[in-house]
CSV table of N, CA and C in Angstrom, one decimal:
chain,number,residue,atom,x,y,z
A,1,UNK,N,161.8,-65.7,134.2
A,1,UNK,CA,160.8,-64.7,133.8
A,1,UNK,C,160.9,-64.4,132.4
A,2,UNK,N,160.0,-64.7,131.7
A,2,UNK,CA,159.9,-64.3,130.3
A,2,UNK,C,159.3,-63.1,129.8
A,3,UNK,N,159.6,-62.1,128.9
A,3,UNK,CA,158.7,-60.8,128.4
A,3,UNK,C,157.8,-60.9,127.7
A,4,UNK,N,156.5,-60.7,127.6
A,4,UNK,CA,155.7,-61.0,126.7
A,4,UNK,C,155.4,-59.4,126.1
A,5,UNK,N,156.0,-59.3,125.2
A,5,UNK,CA,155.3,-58.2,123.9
A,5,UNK,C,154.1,-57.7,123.8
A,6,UNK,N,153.4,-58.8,123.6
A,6,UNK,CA,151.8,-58.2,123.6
A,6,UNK,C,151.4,-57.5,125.0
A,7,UNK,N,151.9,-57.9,126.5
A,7,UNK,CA,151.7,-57.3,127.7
A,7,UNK,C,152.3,-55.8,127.9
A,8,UNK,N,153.8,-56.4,127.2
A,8,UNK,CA,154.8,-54.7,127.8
A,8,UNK,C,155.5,-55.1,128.5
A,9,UNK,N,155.3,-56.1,129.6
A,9,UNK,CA,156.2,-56.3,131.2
A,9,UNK,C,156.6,-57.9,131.6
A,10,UNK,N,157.3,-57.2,132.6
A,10,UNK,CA,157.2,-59.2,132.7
A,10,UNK,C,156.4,-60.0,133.2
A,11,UNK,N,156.0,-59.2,134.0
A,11,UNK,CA,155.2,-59.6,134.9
A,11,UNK,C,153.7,-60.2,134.4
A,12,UNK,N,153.8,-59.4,133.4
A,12,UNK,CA,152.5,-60.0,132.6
A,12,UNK,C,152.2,-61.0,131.6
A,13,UNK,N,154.1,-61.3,131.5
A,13,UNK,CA,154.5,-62.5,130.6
A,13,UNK,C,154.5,-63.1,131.4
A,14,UNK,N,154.1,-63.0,132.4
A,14,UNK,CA,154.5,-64.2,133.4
A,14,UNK,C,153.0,-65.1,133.8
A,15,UNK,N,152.1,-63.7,133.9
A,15,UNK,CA,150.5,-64.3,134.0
A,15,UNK,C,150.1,-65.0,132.6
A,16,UNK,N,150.9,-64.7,131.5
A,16,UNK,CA,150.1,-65.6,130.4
A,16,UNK,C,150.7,-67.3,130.3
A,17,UNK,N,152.1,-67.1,130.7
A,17,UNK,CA,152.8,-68.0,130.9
A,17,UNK,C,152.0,-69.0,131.9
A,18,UNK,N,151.7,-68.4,133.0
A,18,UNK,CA,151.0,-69.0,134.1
A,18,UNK,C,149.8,-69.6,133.8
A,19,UNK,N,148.6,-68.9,132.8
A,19,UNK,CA,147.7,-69.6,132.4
A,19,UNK,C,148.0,-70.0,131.2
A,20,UNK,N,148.5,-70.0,130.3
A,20,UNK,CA,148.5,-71.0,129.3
A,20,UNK,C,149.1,-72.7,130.2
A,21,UNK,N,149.9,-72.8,131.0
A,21,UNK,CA,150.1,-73.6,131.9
A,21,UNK,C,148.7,-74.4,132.4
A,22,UNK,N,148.0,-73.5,133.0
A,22,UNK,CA,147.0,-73.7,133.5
A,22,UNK,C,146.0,-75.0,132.3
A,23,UNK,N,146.0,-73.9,131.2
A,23,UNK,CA,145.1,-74.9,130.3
A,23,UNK,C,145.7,-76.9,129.7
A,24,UNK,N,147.1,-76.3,130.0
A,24,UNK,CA,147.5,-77.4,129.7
A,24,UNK,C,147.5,-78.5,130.3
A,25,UNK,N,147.5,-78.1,132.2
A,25,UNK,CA,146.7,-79.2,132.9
A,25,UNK,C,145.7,-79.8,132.4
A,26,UNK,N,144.5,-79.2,131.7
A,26,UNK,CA,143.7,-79.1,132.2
A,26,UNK,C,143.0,-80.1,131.0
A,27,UNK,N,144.0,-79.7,129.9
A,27,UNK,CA,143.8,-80.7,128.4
A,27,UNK,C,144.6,-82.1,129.0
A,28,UNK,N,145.4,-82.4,130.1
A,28,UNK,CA,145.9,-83.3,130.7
A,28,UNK,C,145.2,-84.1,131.2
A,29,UNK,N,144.5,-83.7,131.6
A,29,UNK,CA,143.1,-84.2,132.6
A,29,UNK,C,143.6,-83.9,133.7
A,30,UNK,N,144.0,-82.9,134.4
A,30,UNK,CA,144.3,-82.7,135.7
A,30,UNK,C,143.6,-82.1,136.7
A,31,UNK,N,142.7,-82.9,137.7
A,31,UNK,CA,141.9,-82.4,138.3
A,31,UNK,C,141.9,-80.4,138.8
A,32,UNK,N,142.8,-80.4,139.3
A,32,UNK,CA,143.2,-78.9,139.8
A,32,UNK,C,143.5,-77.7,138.7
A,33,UNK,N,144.4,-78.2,137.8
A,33,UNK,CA,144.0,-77.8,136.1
A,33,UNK,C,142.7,-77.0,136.0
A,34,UNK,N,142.0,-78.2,135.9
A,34,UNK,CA,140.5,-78.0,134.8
A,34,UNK,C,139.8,-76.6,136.2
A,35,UNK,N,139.9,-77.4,137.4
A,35,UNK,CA,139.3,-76.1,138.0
A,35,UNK,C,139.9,-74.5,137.7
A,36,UNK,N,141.3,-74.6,137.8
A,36,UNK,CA,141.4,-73.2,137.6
A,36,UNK,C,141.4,-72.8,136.5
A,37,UNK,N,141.1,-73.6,135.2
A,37,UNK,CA,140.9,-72.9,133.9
A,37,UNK,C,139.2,-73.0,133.5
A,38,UNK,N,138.9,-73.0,134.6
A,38,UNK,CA,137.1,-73.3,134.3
A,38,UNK,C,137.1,-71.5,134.6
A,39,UNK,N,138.1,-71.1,134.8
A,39,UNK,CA,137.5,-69.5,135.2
A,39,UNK,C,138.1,-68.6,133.4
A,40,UNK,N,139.0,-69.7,132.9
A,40,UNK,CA,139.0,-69.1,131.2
A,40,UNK,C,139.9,-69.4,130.9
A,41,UNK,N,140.5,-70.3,129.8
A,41,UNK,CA,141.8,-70.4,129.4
A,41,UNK,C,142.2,-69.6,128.1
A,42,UNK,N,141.4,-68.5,127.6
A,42,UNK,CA,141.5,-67.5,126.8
A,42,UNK,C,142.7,-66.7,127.4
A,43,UNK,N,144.3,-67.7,127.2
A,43,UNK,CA,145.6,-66.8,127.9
A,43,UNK,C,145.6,-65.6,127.7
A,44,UNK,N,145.4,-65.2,126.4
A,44,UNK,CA,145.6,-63.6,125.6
A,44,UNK,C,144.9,-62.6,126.1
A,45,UNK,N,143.8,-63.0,126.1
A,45,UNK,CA,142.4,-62.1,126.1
A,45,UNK,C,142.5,-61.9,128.0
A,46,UNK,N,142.9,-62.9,128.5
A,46,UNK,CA,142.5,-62.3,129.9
A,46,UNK,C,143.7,-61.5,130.4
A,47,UNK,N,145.0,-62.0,129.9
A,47,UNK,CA,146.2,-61.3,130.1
A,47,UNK,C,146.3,-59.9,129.7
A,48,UNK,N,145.6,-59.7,128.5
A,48,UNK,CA,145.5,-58.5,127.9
A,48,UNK,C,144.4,-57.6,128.8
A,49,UNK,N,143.3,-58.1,129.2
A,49,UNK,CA,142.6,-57.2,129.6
A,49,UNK,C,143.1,-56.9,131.1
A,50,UNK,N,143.9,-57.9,132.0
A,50,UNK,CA,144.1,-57.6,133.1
A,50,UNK,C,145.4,-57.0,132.8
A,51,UNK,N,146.1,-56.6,132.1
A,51,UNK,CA,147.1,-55.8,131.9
A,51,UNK,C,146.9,-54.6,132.0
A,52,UNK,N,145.7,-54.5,130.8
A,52,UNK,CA,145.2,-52.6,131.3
A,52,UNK,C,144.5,-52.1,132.1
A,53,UNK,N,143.9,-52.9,132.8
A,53,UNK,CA,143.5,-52.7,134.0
A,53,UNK,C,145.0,-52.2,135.3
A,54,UNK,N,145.5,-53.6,134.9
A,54,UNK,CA,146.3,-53.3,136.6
A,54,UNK,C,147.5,-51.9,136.2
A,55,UNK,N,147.7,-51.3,134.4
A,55,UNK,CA,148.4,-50.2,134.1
A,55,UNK,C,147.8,-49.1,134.6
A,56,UNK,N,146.6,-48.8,134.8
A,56,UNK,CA,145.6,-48.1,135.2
A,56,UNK,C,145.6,-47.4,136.9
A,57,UNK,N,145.5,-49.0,137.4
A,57,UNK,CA,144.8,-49.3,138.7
A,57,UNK,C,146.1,-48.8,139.7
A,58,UNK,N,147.0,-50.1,138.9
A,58,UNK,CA,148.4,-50.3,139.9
A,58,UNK,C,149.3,-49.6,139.9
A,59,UNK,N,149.8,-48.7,138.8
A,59,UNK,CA,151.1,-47.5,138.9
A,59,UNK,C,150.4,-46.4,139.6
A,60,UNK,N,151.1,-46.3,141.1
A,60,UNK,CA,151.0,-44.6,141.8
A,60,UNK,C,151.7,-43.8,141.2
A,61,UNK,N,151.3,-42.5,141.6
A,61,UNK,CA,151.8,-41.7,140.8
A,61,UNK,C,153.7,-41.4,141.6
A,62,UNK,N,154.2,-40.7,141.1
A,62,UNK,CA,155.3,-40.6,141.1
A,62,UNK,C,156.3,-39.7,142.2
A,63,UNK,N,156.5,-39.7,142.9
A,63,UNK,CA,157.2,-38.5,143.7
A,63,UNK,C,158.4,-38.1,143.5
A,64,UNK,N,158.5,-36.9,143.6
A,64,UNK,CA,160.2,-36.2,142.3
A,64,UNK,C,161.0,-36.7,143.8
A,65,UNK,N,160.5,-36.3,144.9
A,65,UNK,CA,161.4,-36.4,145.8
A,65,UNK,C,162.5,-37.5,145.5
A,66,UNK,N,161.3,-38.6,145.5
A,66,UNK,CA,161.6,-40.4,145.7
A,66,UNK,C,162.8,-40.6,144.7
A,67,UNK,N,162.4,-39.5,143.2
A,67,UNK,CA,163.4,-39.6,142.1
A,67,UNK,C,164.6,-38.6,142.7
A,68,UNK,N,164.3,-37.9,143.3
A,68,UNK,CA,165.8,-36.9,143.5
A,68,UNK,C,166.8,-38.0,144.4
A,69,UNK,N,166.1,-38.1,145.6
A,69,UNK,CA,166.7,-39.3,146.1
A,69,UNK,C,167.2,-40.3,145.1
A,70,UNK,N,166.5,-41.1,144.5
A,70,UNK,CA,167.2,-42.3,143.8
A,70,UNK,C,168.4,-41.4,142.9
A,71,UNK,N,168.2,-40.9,142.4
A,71,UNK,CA,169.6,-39.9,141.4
A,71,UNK,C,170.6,-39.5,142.5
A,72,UNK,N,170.3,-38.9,143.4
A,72,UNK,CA,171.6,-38.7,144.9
A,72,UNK,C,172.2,-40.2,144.9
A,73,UNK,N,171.8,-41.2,145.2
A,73,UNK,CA,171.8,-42.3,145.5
A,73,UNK,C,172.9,-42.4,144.2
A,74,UNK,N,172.5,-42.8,143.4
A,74,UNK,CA,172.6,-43.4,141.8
A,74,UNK,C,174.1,-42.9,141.8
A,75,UNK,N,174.1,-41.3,141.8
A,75,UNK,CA,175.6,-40.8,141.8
A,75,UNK,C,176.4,-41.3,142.6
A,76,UNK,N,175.9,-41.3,144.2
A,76,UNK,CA,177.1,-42.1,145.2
A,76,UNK,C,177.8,-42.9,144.5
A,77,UNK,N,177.2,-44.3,144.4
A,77,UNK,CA,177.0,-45.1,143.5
A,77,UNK,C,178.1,-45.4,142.5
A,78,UNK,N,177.5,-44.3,141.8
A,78,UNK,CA,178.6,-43.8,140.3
A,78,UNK,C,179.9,-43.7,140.6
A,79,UNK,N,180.2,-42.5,141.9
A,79,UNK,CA,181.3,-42.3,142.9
A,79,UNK,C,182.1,-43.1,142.8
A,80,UNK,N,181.5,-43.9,143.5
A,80,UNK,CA,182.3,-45.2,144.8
A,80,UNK,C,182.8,-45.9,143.5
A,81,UNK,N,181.6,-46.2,142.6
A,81,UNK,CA,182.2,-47.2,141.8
A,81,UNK,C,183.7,-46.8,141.0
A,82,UNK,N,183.6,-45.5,140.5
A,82,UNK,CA,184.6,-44.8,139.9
A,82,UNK,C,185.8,-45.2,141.0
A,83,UNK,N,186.0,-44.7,142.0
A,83,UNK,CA,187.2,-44.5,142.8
A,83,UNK,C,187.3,-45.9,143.4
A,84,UNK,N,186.6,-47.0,143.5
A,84,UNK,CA,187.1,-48.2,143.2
A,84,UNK,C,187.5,-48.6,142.2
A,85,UNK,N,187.2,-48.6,141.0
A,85,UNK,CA,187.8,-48.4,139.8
A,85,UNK,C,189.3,-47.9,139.3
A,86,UNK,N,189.1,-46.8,140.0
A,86,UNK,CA,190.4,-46.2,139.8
A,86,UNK,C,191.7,-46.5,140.9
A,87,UNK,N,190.8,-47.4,142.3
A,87,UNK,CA,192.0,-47.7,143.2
A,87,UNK,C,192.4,-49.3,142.7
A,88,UNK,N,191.5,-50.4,141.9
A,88,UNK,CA,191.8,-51.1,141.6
A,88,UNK,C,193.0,-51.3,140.2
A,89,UNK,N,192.7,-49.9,139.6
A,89,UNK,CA,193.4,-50.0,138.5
A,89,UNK,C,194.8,-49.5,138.9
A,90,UNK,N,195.0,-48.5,139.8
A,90,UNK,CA,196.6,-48.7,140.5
A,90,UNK,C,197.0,-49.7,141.5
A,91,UNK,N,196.1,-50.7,142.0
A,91,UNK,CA,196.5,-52.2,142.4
A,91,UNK,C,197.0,-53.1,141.3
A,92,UNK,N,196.5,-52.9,140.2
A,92,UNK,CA,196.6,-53.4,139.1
A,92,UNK,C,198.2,-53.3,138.4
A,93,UNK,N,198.1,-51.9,138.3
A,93,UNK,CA,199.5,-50.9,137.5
A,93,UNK,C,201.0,-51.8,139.0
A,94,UNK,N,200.3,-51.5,140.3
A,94,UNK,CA,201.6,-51.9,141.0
A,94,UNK,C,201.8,-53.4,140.8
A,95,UNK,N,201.1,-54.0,140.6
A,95,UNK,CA,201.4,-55.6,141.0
A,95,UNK,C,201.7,-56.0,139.5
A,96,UNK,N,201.0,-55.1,138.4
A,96,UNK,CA,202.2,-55.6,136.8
A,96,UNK,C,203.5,-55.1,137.1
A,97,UNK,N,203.9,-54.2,137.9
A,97,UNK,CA,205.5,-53.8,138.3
A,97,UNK,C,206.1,-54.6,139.0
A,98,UNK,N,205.4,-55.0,140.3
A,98,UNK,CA,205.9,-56.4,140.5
A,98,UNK,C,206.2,-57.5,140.2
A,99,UNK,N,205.4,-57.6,139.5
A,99,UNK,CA,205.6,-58.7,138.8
A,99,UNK,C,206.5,-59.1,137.6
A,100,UNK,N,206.8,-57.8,136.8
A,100,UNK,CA,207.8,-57.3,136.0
A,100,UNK,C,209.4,-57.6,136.4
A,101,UNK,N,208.8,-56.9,137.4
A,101,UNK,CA,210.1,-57.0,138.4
A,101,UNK,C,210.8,-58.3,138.9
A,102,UNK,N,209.5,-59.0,139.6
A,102,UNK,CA,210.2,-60.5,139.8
A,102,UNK,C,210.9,-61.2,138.6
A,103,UNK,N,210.5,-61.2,137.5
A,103,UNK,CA,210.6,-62.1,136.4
A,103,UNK,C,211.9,-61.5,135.6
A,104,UNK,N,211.8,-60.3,135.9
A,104,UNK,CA,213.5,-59.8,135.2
A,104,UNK,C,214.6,-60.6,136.2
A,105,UNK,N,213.8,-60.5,137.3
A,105,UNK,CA,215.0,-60.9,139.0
A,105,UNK,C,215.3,-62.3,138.6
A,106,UNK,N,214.1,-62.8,138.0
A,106,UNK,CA,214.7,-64.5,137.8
A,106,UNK,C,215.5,-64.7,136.8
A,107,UNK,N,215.1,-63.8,135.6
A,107,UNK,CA,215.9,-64.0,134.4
A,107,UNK,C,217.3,-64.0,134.4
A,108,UNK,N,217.6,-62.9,135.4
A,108,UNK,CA,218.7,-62.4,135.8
A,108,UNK,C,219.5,-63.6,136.5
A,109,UNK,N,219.0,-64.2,137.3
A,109,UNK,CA,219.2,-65.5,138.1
A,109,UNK,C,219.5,-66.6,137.3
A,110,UNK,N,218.6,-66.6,136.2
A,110,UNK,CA,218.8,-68.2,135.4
A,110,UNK,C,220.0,-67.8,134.7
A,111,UNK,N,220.4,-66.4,134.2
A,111,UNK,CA,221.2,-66.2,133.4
A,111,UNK,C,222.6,-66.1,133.9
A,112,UNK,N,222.4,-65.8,135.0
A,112,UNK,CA,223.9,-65.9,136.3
A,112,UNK,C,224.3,-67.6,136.6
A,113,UNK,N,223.2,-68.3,137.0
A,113,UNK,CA,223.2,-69.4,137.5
A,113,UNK,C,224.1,-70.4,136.0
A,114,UNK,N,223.4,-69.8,134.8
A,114,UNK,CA,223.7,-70.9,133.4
A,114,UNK,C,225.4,-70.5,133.6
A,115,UNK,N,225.4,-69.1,133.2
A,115,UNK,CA,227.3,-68.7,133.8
A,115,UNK,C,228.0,-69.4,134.2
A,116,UNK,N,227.9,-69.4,136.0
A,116,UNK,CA,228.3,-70.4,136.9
A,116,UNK,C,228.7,-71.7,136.8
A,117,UNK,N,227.7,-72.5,135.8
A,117,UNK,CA,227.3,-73.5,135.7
A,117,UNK,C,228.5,-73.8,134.7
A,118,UNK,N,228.0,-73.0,133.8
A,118,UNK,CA,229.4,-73.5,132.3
A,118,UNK,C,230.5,-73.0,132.7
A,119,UNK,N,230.9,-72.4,133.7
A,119,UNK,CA,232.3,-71.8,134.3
A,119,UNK,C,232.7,-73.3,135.2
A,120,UNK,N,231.9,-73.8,136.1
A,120,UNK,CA,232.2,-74.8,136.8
A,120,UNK,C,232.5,-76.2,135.6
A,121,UNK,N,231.6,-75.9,134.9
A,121,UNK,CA,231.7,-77.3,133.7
A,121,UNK,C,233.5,-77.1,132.9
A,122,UNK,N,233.4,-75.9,132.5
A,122,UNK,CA,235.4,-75.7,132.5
A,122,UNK,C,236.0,-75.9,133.3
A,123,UNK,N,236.0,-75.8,134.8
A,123,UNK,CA,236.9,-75.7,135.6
A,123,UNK,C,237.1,-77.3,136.0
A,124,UNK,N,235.8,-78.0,136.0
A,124,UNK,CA,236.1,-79.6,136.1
A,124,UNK,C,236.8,-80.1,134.9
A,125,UNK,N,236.9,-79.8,133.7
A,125,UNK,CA,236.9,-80.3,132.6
A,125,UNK,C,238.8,-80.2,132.8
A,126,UNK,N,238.9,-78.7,133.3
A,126,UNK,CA,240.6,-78.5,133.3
A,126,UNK,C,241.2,-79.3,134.7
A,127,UNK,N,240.2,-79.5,135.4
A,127,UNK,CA,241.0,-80.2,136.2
A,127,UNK,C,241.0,-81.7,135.8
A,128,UNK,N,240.4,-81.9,135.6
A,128,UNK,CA,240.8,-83.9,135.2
A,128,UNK,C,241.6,-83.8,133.8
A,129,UNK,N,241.5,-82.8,133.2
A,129,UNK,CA,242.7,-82.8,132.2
A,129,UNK,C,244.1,-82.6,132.7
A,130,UNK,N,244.3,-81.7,133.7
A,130,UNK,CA,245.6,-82.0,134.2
A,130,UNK,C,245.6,-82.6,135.1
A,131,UNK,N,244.9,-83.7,135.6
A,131,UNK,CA,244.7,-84.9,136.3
A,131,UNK,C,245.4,-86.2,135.7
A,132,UNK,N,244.9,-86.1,134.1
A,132,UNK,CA,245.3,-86.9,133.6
A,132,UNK,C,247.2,-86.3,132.8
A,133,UNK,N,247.2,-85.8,133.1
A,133,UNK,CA,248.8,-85.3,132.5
A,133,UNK,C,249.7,-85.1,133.7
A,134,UNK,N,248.9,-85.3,135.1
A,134,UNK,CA,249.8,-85.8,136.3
A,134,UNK,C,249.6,-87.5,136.5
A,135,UNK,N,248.9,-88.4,135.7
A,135,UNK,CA,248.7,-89.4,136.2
A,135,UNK,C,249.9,-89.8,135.1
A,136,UNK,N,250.2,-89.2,133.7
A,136,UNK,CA,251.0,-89.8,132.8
A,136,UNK,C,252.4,-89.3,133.1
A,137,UNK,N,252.1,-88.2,133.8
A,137,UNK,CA,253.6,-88.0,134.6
A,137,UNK,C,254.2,-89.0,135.4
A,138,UNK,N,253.4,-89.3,136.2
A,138,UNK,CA,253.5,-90.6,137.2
A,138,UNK,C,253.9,-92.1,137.0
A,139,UNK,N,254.2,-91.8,135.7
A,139,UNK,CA,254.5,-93.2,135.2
A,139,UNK,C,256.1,-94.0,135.4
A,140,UNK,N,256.8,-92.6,135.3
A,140,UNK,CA,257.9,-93.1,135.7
A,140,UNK,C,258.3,-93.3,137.2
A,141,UNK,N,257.5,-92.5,138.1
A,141,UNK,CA,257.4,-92.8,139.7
A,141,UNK,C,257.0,-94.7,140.0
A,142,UNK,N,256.2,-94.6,139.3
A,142,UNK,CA,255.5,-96.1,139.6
A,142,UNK,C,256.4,-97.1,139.2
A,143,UNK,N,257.2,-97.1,138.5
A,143,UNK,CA,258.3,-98.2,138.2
A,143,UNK,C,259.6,-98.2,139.3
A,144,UNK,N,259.5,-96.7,139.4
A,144,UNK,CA,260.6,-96.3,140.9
A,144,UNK,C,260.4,-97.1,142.1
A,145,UNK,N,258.9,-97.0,141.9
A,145,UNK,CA,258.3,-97.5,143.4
A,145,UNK,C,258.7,-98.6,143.2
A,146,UNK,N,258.9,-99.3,142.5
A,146,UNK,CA,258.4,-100.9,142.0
A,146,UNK,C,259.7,-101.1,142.4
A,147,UNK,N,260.8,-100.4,141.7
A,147,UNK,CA,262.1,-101.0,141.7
A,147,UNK,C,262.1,-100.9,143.5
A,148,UNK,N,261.7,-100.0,144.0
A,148,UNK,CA,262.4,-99.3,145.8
A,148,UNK,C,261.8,-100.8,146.2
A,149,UNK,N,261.1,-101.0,145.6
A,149,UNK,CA,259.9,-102.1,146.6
A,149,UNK,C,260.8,-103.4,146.5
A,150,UNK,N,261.5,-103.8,145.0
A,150,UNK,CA,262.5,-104.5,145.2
A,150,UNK,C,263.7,-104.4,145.8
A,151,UNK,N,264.2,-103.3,145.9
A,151,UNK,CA,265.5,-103.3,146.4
A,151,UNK,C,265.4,-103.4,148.0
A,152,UNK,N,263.9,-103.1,148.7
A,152,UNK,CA,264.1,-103.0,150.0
A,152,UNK,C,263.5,-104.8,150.0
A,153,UNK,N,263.0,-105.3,149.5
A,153,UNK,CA,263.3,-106.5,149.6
A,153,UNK,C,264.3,-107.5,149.7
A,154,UNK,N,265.3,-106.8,148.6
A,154,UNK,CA,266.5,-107.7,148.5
A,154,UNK,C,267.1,-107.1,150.2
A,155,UNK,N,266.8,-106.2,150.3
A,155,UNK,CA,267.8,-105.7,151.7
A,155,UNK,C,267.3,-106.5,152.9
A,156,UNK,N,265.8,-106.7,153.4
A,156,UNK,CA,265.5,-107.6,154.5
A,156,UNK,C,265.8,-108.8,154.1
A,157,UNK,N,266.1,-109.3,152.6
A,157,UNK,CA,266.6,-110.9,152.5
A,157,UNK,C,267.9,-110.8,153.4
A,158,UNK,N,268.4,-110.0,152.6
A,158,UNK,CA,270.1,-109.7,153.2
A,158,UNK,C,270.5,-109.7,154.4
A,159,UNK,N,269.6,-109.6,155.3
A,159,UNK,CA,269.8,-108.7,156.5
A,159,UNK,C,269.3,-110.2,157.3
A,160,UNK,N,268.3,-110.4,156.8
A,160,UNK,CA,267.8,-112.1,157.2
A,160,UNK,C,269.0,-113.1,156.8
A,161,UNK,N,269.8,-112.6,156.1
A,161,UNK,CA,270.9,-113.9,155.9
A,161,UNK,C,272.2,-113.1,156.8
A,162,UNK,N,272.4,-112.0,157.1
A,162,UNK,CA,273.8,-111.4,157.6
A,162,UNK,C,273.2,-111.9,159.0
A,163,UNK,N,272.1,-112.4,160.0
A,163,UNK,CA,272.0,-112.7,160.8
A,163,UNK,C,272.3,-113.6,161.5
């Protein structure tokens, strides 16, 4: 719907719109066109004069009632909108606290969890370090063994020849 200025309304932008349309069939060669602009394709002039005619003809007059009602109405309206307004904006206020809330909860979390993490990363680090200072301990065991391994050798030779 377009406004036309020279009408006032839209509605009246809409009948010039509608026959200047009209004429343009009609310069088209379009059968149906030409008939309905055979009644005037003067857009202006007929829009304008049927404008002040139907301002005249077509607005009833007014009843205060009809306006008291629509202003009762209008305030409800105003009401409701307000106090939705106002319940949306404490749904609002609680779920930024929520939300506030969660994200401190996680911060709190990542920052306990990273702790943990580099506490466990020392505690592995100290144990394979004295892993390795019991494995260098062990060095003189392993020759022990080596030697026990021989000597209980020489002893089943022995025992295999005392037989």
């Amino acid at each position: 719907m377009s406004f036309s200025p020279a009408s006032g309304t839209a509605a009246n932008g809409l009948d010039g719109a509608t026959a200047a349309s009209v004429c343009r069939s009609r310069e088209e060669g379009d059968p149906a066109g030409s008939e309905l602009a055979s009644r005037g394709c003067d857009a202006d002039s007929s829009v304008r004069s049927r404008g002040s005619q139907r301002k005249l003809v077509d607005i009833p007059p007014i009843d205060p009632a009809v306006l008291q009602d629509l202003e009762r109405h209008t305030q409800d309206v105003a009401q409701s909108v307000e106090l939705m307004m106002r319940s949306l904006s404490g749904t609002v206020q609680n779920m930024t606290a929520l939300s506030v809330g969660c994200i401190q909860t996680y911060r709190d979390s990542v920052d306990s969890l990273g702790e943990s993490v580099d506490m466990s990363i020392k505690g592995m680090y100290t144990l394979m370090a004295r892993c390795e200072e019991l494995d260098r301990s062990m060095h003189p065991i392993h020759s022990l063994a080596k030697q026990i391994r021989d000597i209980k050798r020489t002893l089943e030779m022995l025992e295999t020849v005392c037989k």
